[in-house]
Coordinates of C-alpha atoms and ligand atoms in Angstrom, one line a residue:
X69 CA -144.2 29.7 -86.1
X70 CA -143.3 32.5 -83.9
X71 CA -141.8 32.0 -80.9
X72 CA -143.7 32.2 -77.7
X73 CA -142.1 35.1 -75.4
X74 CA -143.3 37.0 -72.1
X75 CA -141.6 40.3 -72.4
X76 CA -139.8 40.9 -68.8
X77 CA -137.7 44.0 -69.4
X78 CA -134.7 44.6 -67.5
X79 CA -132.8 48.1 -67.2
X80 CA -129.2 46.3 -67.0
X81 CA -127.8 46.6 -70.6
X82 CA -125.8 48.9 -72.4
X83 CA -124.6 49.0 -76.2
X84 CA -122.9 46.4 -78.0
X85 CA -119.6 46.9 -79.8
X86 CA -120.0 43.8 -82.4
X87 CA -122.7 41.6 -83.3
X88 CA -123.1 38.8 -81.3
X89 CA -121.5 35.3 -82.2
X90 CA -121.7 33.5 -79.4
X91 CA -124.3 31.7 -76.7
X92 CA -123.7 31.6 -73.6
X93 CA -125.1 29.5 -71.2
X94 CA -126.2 29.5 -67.5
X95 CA -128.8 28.4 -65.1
X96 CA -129.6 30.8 -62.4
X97 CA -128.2 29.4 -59.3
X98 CA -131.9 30.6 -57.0
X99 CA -134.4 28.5 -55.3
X100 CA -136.9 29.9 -57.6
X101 CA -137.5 31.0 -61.1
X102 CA -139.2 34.3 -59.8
X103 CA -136.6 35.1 -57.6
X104 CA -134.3 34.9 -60.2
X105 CA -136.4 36.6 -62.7
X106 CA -136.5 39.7 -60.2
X107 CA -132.8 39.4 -59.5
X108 CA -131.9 40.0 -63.2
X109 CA -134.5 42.6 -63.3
X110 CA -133.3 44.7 -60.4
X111 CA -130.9 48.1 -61.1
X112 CA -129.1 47.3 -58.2
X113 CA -127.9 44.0 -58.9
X114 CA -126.1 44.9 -62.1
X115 CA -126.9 41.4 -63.7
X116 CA -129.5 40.6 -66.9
X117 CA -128.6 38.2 -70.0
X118 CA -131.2 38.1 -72.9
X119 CA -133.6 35.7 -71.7
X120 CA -134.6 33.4 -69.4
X121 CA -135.8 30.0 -69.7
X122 CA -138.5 28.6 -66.9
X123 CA -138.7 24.8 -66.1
X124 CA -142.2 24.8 -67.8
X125 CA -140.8 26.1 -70.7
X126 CA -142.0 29.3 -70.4
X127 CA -139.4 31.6 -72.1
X128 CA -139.0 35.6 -71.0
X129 CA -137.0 38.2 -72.9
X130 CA -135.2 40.7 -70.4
X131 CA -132.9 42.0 -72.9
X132 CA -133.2 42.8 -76.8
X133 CA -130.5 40.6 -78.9
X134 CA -128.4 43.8 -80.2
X135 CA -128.3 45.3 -76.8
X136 CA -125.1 44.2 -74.4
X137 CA -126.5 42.3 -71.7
X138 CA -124.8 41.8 -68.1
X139 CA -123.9 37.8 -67.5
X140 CA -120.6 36.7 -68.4
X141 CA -118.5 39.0 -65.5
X142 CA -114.7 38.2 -65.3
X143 CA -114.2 36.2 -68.6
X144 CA -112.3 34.5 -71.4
X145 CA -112.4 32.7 -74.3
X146 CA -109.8 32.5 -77.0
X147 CA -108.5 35.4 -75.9
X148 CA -111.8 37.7 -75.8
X149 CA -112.3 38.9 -72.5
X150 CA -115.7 41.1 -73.2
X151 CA -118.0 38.1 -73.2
X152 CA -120.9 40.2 -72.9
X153 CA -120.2 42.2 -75.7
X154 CA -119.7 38.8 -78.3
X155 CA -122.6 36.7 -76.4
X156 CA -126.4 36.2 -76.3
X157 CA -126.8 34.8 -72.6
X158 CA -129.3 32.3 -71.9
X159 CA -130.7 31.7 -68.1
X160 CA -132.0 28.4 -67.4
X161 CA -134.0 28.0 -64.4
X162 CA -132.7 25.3 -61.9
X163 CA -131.7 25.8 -58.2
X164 CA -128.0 24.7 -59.1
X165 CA -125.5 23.1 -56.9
X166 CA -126.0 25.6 -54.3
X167 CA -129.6 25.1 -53.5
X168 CA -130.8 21.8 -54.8
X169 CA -128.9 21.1 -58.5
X170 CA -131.4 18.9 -60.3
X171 CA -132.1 17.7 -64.1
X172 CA -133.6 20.1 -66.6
X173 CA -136.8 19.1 -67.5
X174 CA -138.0 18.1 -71.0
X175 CA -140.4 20.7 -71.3
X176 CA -137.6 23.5 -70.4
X177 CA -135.0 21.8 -72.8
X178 CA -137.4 21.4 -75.6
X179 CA -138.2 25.3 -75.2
X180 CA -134.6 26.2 -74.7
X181 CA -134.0 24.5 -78.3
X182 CA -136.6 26.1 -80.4
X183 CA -135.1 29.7 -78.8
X184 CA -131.6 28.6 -79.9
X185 CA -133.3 27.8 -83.5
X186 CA -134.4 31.1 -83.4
X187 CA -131.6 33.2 -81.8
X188 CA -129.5 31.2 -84.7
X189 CA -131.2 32.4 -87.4
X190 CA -131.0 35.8 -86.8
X191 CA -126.8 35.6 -86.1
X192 CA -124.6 33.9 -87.2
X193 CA -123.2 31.5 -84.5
X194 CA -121.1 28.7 -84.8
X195 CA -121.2 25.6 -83.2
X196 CA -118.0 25.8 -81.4
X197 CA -119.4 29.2 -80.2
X198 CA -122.3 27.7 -78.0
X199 CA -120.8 27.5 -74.3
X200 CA -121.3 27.5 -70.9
X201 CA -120.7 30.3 -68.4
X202 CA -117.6 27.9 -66.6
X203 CA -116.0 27.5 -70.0
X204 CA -115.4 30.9 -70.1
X205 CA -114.7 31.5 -66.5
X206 CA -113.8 27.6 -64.7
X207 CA -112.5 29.6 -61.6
X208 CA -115.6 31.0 -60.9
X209 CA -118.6 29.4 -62.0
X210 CA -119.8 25.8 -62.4
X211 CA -123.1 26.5 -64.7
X212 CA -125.0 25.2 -66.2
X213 CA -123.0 21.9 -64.8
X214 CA -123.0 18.2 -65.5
X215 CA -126.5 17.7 -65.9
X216 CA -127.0 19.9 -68.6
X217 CA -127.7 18.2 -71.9
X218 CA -125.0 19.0 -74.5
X219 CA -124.9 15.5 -75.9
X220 CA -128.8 16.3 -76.6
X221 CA -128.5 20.2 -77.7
X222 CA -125.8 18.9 -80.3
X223 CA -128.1 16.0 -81.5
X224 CA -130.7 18.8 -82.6
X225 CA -127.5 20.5 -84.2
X226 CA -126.4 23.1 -81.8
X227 CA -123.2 22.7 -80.0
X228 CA -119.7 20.3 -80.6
X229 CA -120.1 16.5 -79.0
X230 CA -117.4 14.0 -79.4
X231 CA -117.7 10.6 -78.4
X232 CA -114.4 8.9 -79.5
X233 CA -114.1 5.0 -79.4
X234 CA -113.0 3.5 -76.2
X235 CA -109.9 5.3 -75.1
X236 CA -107.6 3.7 -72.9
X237 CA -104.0 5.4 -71.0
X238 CA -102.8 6.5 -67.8
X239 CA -104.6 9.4 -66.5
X240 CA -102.5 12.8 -66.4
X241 CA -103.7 13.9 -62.5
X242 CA -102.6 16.7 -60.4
X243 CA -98.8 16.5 -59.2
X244 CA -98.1 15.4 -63.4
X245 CA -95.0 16.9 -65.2
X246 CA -93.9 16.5 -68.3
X247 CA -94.7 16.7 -71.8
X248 CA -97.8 14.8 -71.5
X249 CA -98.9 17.4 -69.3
X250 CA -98.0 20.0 -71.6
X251 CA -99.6 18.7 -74.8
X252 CA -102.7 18.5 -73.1
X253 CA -103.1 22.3 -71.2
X254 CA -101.8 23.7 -74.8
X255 CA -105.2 21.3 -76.5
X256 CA -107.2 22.8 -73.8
X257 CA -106.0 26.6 -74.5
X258 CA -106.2 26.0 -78.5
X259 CA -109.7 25.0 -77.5
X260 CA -110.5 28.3 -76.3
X261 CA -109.7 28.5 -72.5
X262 CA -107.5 30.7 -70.6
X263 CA -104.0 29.1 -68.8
X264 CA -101.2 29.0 -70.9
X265 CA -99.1 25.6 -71.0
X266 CA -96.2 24.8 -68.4
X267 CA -96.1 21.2 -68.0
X268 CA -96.6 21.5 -64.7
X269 CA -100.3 19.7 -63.8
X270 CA -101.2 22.5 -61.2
X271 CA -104.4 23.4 -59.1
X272 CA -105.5 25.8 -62.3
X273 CA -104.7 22.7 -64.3
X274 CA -107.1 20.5 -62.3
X275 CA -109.8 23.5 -62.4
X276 CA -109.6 23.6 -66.4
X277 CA -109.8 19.8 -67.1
X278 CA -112.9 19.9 -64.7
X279 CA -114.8 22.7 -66.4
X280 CA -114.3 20.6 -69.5
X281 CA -115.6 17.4 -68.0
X282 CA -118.6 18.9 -66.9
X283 CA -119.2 20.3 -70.7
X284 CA -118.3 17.6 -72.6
X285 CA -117.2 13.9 -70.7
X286 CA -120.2 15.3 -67.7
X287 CA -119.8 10.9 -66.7
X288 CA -116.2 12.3 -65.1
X289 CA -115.9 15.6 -63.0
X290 CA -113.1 14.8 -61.1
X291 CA -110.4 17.1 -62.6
X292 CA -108.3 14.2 -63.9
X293 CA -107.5 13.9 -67.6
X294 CA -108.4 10.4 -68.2
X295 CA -107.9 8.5 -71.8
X296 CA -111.4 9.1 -72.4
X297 CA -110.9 13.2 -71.2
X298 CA -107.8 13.5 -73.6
X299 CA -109.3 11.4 -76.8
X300 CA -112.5 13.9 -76.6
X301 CA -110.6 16.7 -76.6
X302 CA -108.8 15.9 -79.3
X303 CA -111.7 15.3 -81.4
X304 CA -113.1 18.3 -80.8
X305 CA -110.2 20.2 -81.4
X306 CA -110.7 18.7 -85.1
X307 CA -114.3 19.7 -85.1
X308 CA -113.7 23.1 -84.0
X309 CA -111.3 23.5 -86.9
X310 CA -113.5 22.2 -89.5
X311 CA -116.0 24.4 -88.7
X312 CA -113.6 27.5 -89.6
X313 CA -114.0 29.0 -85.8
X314 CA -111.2 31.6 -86.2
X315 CA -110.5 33.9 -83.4
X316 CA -106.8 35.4 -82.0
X317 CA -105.0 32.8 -80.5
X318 CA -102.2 33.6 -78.0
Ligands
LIG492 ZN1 -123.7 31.9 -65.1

């Protein structure tokens, strides 16, 4: 069946240098859907991504999939800093933790799924490729956040989980040194994000390990690499690998 989609043009695009392999994730950060829908549609504010996903699960397409649409800003990921030209960005309507974060309806999620189904089976996009907008940028953004489902988008097959059994250990924290500390910022930049390792459990440190809590342990945002933190990034370091993700690594 055909998806369901409300054309909404926006002008703020321009041409993409590679297919896209990626999905990108955000919710758009606005008291309202509309407002957001008119932001992403305005010249002057510079900002689009492919579509955007209302709370009723209306879906709207702002962008066309081969075009390079406007989302990511300042980025990286395993070493690619053009996100927008590797991505297909996803809005998801909620008022985020500026202006009222709250869960993402059934309705939306269920409609956000079936566009992923169809968005996969034009591209090819791997699993480990399906992230959100603070994986890619943890200084900057916190979207789509803690109460996004992940652990559900991967149980319909889109997405890495990892629950590992129950992993006990002192927590690495802030103020850390050691080698400890440096085996786990080098799993978290072979993962895909940006600081390099130095042993040295620092503010960016603290930043990083947060991003990946809200992502993928969303029960513990508190920037402390707990047992539980450490044992779920290894095992998705493993699933990343078997999947054959390949990218420059440096
Ligand atoms: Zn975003």
């Amino acid at each position: 069946m055909p998806l369901d989609v409300i054309e909404a043009p926006s002008p703020n695009f321009d041409a993409r240098s590679s297919p896209p392999d990626m999905i990108l994730l955000h919710y758009t950060g606005m008291p309202t859907g509309l407002a957001a829908l008119e932001r992403l549609r305005d010249p002057a504010a510079k900002v689009s991504a492919h579509y955007l996903v209302e709370e009723d699960g209306r879906i709207f397409r702002l962008v066309a999939e081969t075009r390079r649409a406007w989302h990511a800003g300042v980025s990286w990921w395993r070493s690619e800093t053009d996100i927008n030209a590797r991505s297909i960005g996803l809005e998801i309507v909620n008022p985020g933790h500026e202006h009222g974060y709250r869960a993402f309806p059934q309705a939306q999620i269920d409609a956000l799924i079936a566009l992923i189904v169809d968005i996969r089976s034009r591209w090819e996009i791997a699993d480990a490729r399906i992230l959100g907008h603070s994986d890619v940028a943890p200084g900057r953004k916190q979207d789509p956040g803690e109460l996004f489902p992940w652990k559900r988008l991967a149980a319909y097959g889109h997405g890495l989980w990892f629950e590992p059994a129950p992993a006990p250990g002192p927590p690495l924290k802030p103020g850390d040194e050691g080698l400890g500390v440096y085996a786990l910022q080098a799993g978290l930049h072979r993962f895909g994000y940006e600081p390099r390792p130095s042993g040295r459990y620092d503010e960016e440190t603290a930043t990083v390990v947060r991003a990946f809590q809200r992502h993928w342990r969303p029960e513990r945002v508190d920037g402390i690499a707990d047992g539980e933190t450490r044992a779920r990034l290894v095992g998705l370091l493993t699933l990343a690998q078997t999947e054959g993700v390949t990218g420059v690594l440096s």
